[in-house]
């Protein structure tokens, strides 16, 4: 049963600490997204990769956030330093090819709480 | 700026009735529109995709329409069941290399 795997599922950290979230896309998928979900804003796009190259990271606060794909089986999202307003659920999604034309498969999310 | 609005935050209907959810957009010309279902504590799950040159798509009890003149998509669940209770999200994209942009969702409750 192919699925997108995100770790950790939950993370509580103190303000100012570095947070790293990891995502294993479905094997063979070459499109990867990072989204952040809050009650107020809904799902917001943070970063978008195709074949490991970033296509769009305009929604990501560049001063503290960074997203990378070290290889085709791993995507990472880092926040340094973290702030309370970063508290949210972070989702990774993957797809085969240009996702608007096919479905995106979402992971279970990482619930981040910054205190 | 571009805006995606889903008709209401919450919708309650009786079991057996047809649920109709609305997705309106402004300042946007999407080539693709998708609908997802999200259950509490889970990631969104894909339901249907419709392209700008398609008027209607069906899958079992689900039907989606896409009216580019009205800038609106309607999502219907016929013969609704309590198991259909969830949040439904619409997502739009301009073209093949553009990401999906999501609406905030409508929380549907089907009451037995």
mmCIF file of C-alpha atoms in Angstrom:
data_model
loop_
_atom_site.group_PDB
_atom_site.id
_atom_site.type_symbol
_atom_site.label_atom_id
_atom_site.label_comp_id
_atom_site.label_asym_id
_atom_site.label_seq_id
_atom_site.Cartn_x
_atom_site.Cartn_y
_atom_site.Cartn_z
ATOM 1 C CA UNK A 1 0.000 0.000 0.000
ATOM 2 C CA UNK A 2 1.925 3.024 -1.292
ATOM 3 C CA UNK A 3 1.711 6.088 0.884
ATOM 4 C CA UNK A 4 3.493 9.316 1.703
ATOM 5 C CA UNK A 5 5.284 9.014 5.033
ATOM 6 C CA UNK A 6 5.929 12.014 7.258
ATOM 7 C CA UNK A 7 7.998 12.143 10.419
ATOM 8 C CA UNK A 8 7.576 13.086 13.157
ATOM 9 C CA UNK A 9 3.793 12.985 13.503
ATOM 10 C CA UNK A 10 3.883 15.411 16.420
ATOM 11 C CA UNK A 11 6.516 17.876 17.558
ATOM 12 C CA UNK A 12 6.511 20.259 20.492
ATOM 13 C CA UNK A 13 9.450 22.627 20.649
ATOM 14 C CA UNK A 14 10.488 25.826 22.323
ATOM 15 C CA UNK A 15 10.641 29.109 20.484
ATOM 16 C CA UNK A 16 14.017 29.629 18.872
ATOM 17 C CA UNK A 17 14.760 25.942 18.340
ATOM 18 C CA UNK A 18 15.376 24.362 14.953
ATOM 19 C CA UNK A 19 12.678 22.035 13.625
ATOM 20 C CA UNK A 20 13.175 19.527 10.833
ATOM 21 C CA UNK A 21 10.276 17.693 9.251
ATOM 22 C CA UNK A 22 10.820 14.807 6.861
ATOM 23 C CA UNK A 23 8.798 13.333 4.050
ATOM 24 C CA UNK A 24 9.189 10.164 2.044
ATOM 25 C CA UNK A 25 7.190 10.529 -1.167
ATOM 26 C CA UNK A 26 5.627 7.552 -2.878
ATOM 27 C CA UNK A 27 8.290 5.652 -4.803
ATOM 28 C CA UNK A 28 8.442 6.887 -8.376
ATOM 29 C CA UNK A 29 6.601 10.142 -7.746
ATOM 30 C CA UNK A 30 8.558 13.122 -9.065
ATOM 31 C CA UNK A 31 6.382 15.982 -7.777
ATOM 32 C CA UNK A 32 6.498 16.976 -4.101
ATOM 33 C CA UNK A 33 4.631 19.698 -2.222
ATOM 34 C CA UNK A 34 4.838 21.124 1.269
ATOM 35 C CA UNK A 35 1.661 22.718 2.665
ATOM 36 C CA UNK A 36 0.861 24.262 6.030
ATOM 37 C CA UNK A 37 -2.670 24.075 7.458
ATOM 38 C CA UNK A 38 -4.186 26.304 10.123
ATOM 39 C CA UNK A 39 -7.785 26.990 11.051
ATOM 40 C CA UNK A 40 -7.477 30.609 9.974
ATOM 41 C CA UNK A 41 -5.631 30.239 6.679
ATOM 42 C CA UNK A 42 -6.501 26.739 5.551
ATOM 43 C CA UNK A 43 -3.952 24.916 3.377
ATOM 44 C CA UNK A 44 -1.154 27.219 2.248
ATOM 45 C CA UNK A 45 1.497 26.187 -0.244
ATOM 46 C CA UNK A 46 5.041 26.497 1.070
ATOM 47 C CA UNK A 47 7.142 24.735 -1.575
ATOM 48 C CA UNK A 48 6.778 22.722 -4.756
ATOM 49 C CA UNK A 49 9.412 20.451 -6.318
ATOM 50 C CA UNK A 50 9.551 18.658 -9.647
ATOM 51 C CA UNK A 51 12.329 16.125 -10.195
ATOM 52 C CA UNK A 52 13.941 17.442 -6.960
ATOM 53 C CA UNK A 53 14.212 20.987 -8.347
ATOM 54 C CA UNK A 54 12.239 23.746 -6.605
ATOM 55 C CA UNK A 55 9.578 25.202 -8.895
ATOM 56 C CA UNK A 56 7.791 27.466 -6.463
ATOM 57 C CA UNK A 57 8.681 28.453 -2.909
ATOM 58 C CA UNK A 58 7.133 31.914 -2.992
ATOM 59 C CA UNK A 59 4.809 31.051 -0.098
ATOM 60 C CA UNK A 60 7.649 30.204 2.238
ATOM 61 C CA UNK A 61 9.162 32.758 4.660
ATOM 62 C CA UNK A 62 12.736 32.589 3.386
ATOM 63 C CA UNK A 63 14.334 34.089 6.456
ATOM 64 C CA UNK A 64 13.493 31.087 8.608
ATOM 65 C CA UNK A 65 12.169 28.302 6.387
ATOM 66 C CA UNK A 66 14.064 26.101 3.950
ATOM 67 C CA UNK A 67 12.976 23.121 1.866
ATOM 68 C CA UNK A 68 15.201 20.612 0.132
ATOM 69 C CA UNK A 69 15.171 17.260 -1.594
ATOM 70 C CA UNK A 70 18.531 15.623 -0.889
ATOM 71 C CA UNK A 71 17.421 12.679 -2.998
ATOM 72 C CA UNK A 72 14.301 11.387 -4.706
ATOM 73 C CA UNK A 73 13.159 9.507 -1.592
ATOM 74 C CA UNK A 74 13.468 12.329 0.937
ATOM 75 C CA UNK A 75 12.105 15.859 1.240
ATOM 76 C CA UNK A 76 12.865 18.048 4.244
ATOM 77 C CA UNK A 77 11.361 21.229 5.633
ATOM 78 C CA UNK A 78 13.364 23.139 8.224
ATOM 79 C CA UNK A 79 12.400 26.059 10.408
ATOM 80 C CA UNK A 80 15.189 27.937 12.160
ATOM 81 C CA UNK A 81 14.503 29.669 14.459
ATOM 82 C CA UNK A 82 10.958 28.514 15.168
ATOM 83 C CA UNK A 83 8.298 30.918 16.459
ATOM 84 C CA UNK A 84 4.883 30.350 18.087
ATOM 85 C CA UNK A 85 3.151 31.519 14.897
ATOM 86 C CA UNK A 86 4.669 28.528 13.083
ATOM 87 C CA UNK A 87 2.377 26.224 15.062
ATOM 88 C CA UNK A 88 0.325 24.355 12.460
ATOM 89 C CA UNK A 89 -0.033 21.020 10.719
ATOM 90 C CA UNK A 90 2.511 20.590 7.938
ATOM 91 C CA UNK A 91 1.602 18.295 5.078
ATOM 92 C CA UNK A 92 3.756 16.779 2.417
ATOM 93 C CA UNK A 93 2.147 15.527 -0.791
ATOM 94 C CA UNK A 94 3.526 13.759 -3.833
ATOM 95 C CA UNK A 95 2.333 13.058 -7.352
ATOM 96 C CA UNK A 96 3.351 11.433 -10.578
ATOM 97 C CA UNK A 97 4.003 14.051 -13.214
ATOM 98 C CA UNK A 98 2.282 17.451 -13.343
ATOM 99 C CA UNK A 99 -0.057 17.175 -10.379
ATOM 100 C CA UNK A 100 -2.823 19.437 -11.540
ATOM 101 C CA UNK A 101 -3.484 16.819 -14.201
ATOM 102 C CA UNK A 102 -3.275 13.921 -11.728
ATOM 103 C CA UNK A 103 -4.022 13.488 -8.074
ATOM 104 C CA UNK A 104 -1.834 14.538 -5.170
ATOM 105 C CA UNK A 105 -1.262 12.004 -2.393
ATOM 106 C CA UNK A 106 -0.970 13.543 1.055
ATOM 107 C CA UNK A 107 0.846 12.271 4.105
ATOM 108 C CA UNK A 108 -0.673 12.237 7.589
ATOM 109 C CA UNK A 109 0.979 15.505 8.477
ATOM 110 C CA UNK A 110 3.294 16.760 11.220
ATOM 111 C CA UNK A 111 1.544 18.684 13.972
ATOM 112 C CA UNK A 112 3.979 21.314 15.183
ATOM 113 C CA UNK A 113 3.520 23.244 18.402
ATOM 114 C CA UNK A 114 6.004 25.991 19.223
ATOM 115 C CA UNK A 115 5.776 27.225 22.807
ATOM 116 C CA UNK B 1 -5.390 39.025 -5.824
ATOM 117 C CA UNK B 2 -6.704 35.557 -6.585
ATOM 118 C CA UNK B 3 -9.356 34.246 -4.249
ATOM 119 C CA UNK B 4 -11.024 30.854 -3.766
ATOM 120 C CA UNK B 5 -14.213 30.733 -1.717
ATOM 121 C CA UNK B 6 -16.120 27.681 -0.606
ATOM 122 C CA UNK B 7 -19.734 28.483 0.054
ATOM 123 C CA UNK B 8 -19.878 27.978 3.764
ATOM 124 C CA UNK B 9 -17.757 26.738 6.591
ATOM 125 C CA UNK B 10 -20.326 24.132 7.566
ATOM 126 C CA UNK B 11 -23.257 22.385 5.933
ATOM 127 C CA UNK B 12 -25.719 20.061 7.663
ATOM 128 C CA UNK B 13 -28.009 17.779 5.692
ATOM 129 C CA UNK B 14 -30.187 14.763 6.347
ATOM 130 C CA UNK B 15 -29.144 11.292 5.340
ATOM 131 C CA UNK B 16 -30.398 10.359 1.881
ATOM 132 C CA UNK B 17 -30.484 13.935 0.582
ATOM 133 C CA UNK B 18 -28.119 15.419 -1.997
ATOM 134 C CA UNK B 19 -25.350 17.600 -0.610
ATOM 135 C CA UNK B 20 -24.207 20.443 -2.851
ATOM 136 C CA UNK B 21 -20.970 22.268 -2.085
ATOM 137 C CA UNK B 22 -19.810 25.360 -3.950
ATOM 138 C CA UNK B 23 -16.363 26.580 -4.910
ATOM 139 C CA UNK B 24 -16.117 30.097 -6.379
ATOM 140 C CA UNK B 25 -12.968 31.785 -7.577
ATOM 141 C CA UNK B 26 -11.998 35.289 -8.639
ATOM 142 C CA UNK B 27 -8.984 36.783 -10.410
ATOM 143 C CA UNK B 28 -8.051 33.308 -11.559
ATOM 144 C CA UNK B 29 -8.229 31.203 -14.719
ATOM 145 C CA UNK B 30 -7.714 27.602 -13.643
ATOM 146 C CA UNK B 31 -7.136 24.880 -16.179
ATOM 147 C CA UNK B 32 -7.654 22.176 -13.554
ATOM 148 C CA UNK B 33 -9.936 21.859 -10.570
ATOM 149 C CA UNK B 34 -9.791 19.078 -8.004
ATOM 150 C CA UNK B 35 -11.893 18.099 -5.004
ATOM 151 C CA UNK B 36 -10.466 16.457 -1.874
ATOM 152 C CA UNK B 37 -11.948 15.000 1.280
ATOM 153 C CA UNK B 38 -10.278 15.528 4.659
ATOM 154 C CA UNK B 39 -11.157 13.697 7.853
ATOM 155 C CA UNK B 40 -10.061 15.024 11.273
ATOM 156 C CA UNK B 41 -6.393 14.339 11.956
ATOM 157 C CA UNK B 42 -5.753 13.051 8.438
ATOM 158 C CA UNK B 43 -4.352 14.408 5.207
ATOM 159 C CA UNK B 44 -6.635 15.326 2.289
ATOM 160 C CA UNK B 45 -7.656 12.487 -0.021
ATOM 161 C CA UNK B 46 -8.279 13.030 -3.734
ATOM 162 C CA UNK B 47 -11.805 12.559 -5.034
ATOM 163 C CA UNK B 48 -12.230 14.039 -8.516
ATOM 164 C CA UNK B 49 -10.397 16.066 -11.147
ATOM 165 C CA UNK B 50 -12.097 18.172 -13.807
ATOM 166 C CA UNK B 51 -10.415 20.136 -16.588
ATOM 167 C CA UNK B 52 -11.480 23.497 -17.992
ATOM 168 C CA UNK B 53 -12.813 21.949 -21.203
ATOM 169 C CA UNK B 54 -15.008 19.502 -19.257
ATOM 170 C CA UNK B 55 -18.414 20.489 -17.948
ATOM 171 C CA UNK B 56 -19.120 17.569 -15.663
ATOM 172 C CA UNK B 57 -17.469 14.517 -14.102
ATOM 173 C CA UNK B 58 -19.048 11.659 -12.165
ATOM 174 C CA UNK B 59 -17.741 8.955 -9.887
ATOM 175 C CA UNK B 60 -20.217 6.691 -8.120
ATOM 176 C CA UNK B 61 -22.362 9.035 -5.937
ATOM 177 C CA UNK B 62 -20.159 12.044 -6.640
ATOM 178 C CA UNK B 63 -20.623 14.630 -9.375
ATOM 179 C CA UNK B 64 -18.624 17.771 -10.043
ATOM 180 C CA UNK B 65 -19.353 20.575 -12.502
ATOM 181 C CA UNK B 66 -17.026 23.296 -13.709
ATOM 182 C CA UNK B 67 -18.408 26.533 -15.136
ATOM 183 C CA UNK B 68 -15.587 28.811 -16.283
ATOM 184 C CA UNK B 69 -18.055 31.574 -17.181
ATOM 185 C CA UNK B 70 -19.535 31.706 -13.700
ATOM 186 C CA UNK B 71 -16.102 30.896 -12.215
ATOM 187 C CA UNK B 72 -17.680 28.203 -10.127
ATOM 188 C CA UNK B 73 -17.548 24.496 -9.403
ATOM 189 C CA UNK B 74 -20.353 22.547 -7.775
ATOM 190 C CA UNK B 75 -19.698 19.281 -5.942
ATOM 191 C CA UNK B 76 -22.662 16.974 -5.363
ATOM 192 C CA UNK B 77 -22.977 13.898 -3.167
ATOM 193 C CA UNK B 78 -26.196 12.039 -3.885
ATOM 194 C CA UNK B 79 -27.901 9.722 -1.395
ATOM 195 C CA UNK B 80 -25.661 11.108 1.338
ATOM 196 C CA UNK B 81 -24.659 8.929 4.265
ATOM 197 C CA UNK B 82 -23.287 9.733 7.735
ATOM 198 C CA UNK B 83 -19.954 8.292 6.501
ATOM 199 C CA UNK B 84 -19.773 11.197 4.031
ATOM 200 C CA UNK B 85 -19.342 13.604 6.956
ATOM 201 C CA UNK B 86 -15.964 15.297 6.469
ATOM 202 C CA UNK B 87 -14.399 18.528 5.244
ATOM 203 C CA UNK B 88 -14.347 18.913 1.463
ATOM 204 C CA UNK B 89 -11.695 21.052 -0.191
ATOM 205 C CA UNK B 90 -11.544 22.399 -3.711
ATOM 206 C CA UNK B 91 -8.163 23.034 -5.303
ATOM 207 C CA UNK B 92 -7.286 24.905 -8.487
ATOM 208 C CA UNK B 93 -4.253 25.132 -10.746
ATOM 209 C CA UNK B 94 -3.551 27.224 -13.829
ATOM 210 C CA UNK B 95 -1.527 24.732 -15.783
ATOM 211 C CA UNK B 96 0.706 21.710 -15.834
ATOM 212 C CA UNK B 97 3.631 23.230 -13.965
ATOM 213 C CA UNK B 98 1.664 25.174 -11.407
ATOM 214 C CA UNK B 99 0.823 23.974 -7.912
ATOM 215 C CA UNK B 100 -2.617 23.326 -6.470
ATOM 216 C CA UNK B 101 -4.092 26.234 -4.512
ATOM 217 C CA UNK B 102 -6.717 25.183 -1.989
ATOM 218 C CA UNK B 103 -9.884 26.741 -0.657
ATOM 219 C CA UNK B 104 -10.505 26.643 3.090
ATOM 220 C CA UNK B 105 -13.023 23.842 2.816
ATOM 221 C CA UNK B 106 -16.626 23.132 3.775
ATOM 222 C CA UNK B 107 -17.373 20.885 6.735
ATOM 223 C CA UNK B 108 -20.243 18.593 5.817
ATOM 224 C CA UNK B 109 -22.296 16.809 8.459
ATOM 225 C CA UNK B 110 -24.792 14.180 7.331
ATOM 226 C CA UNK B 111 -27.354 13.527 10.034
ATOM 227 C CA UNK B 112 -29.023 10.138 10.319
#
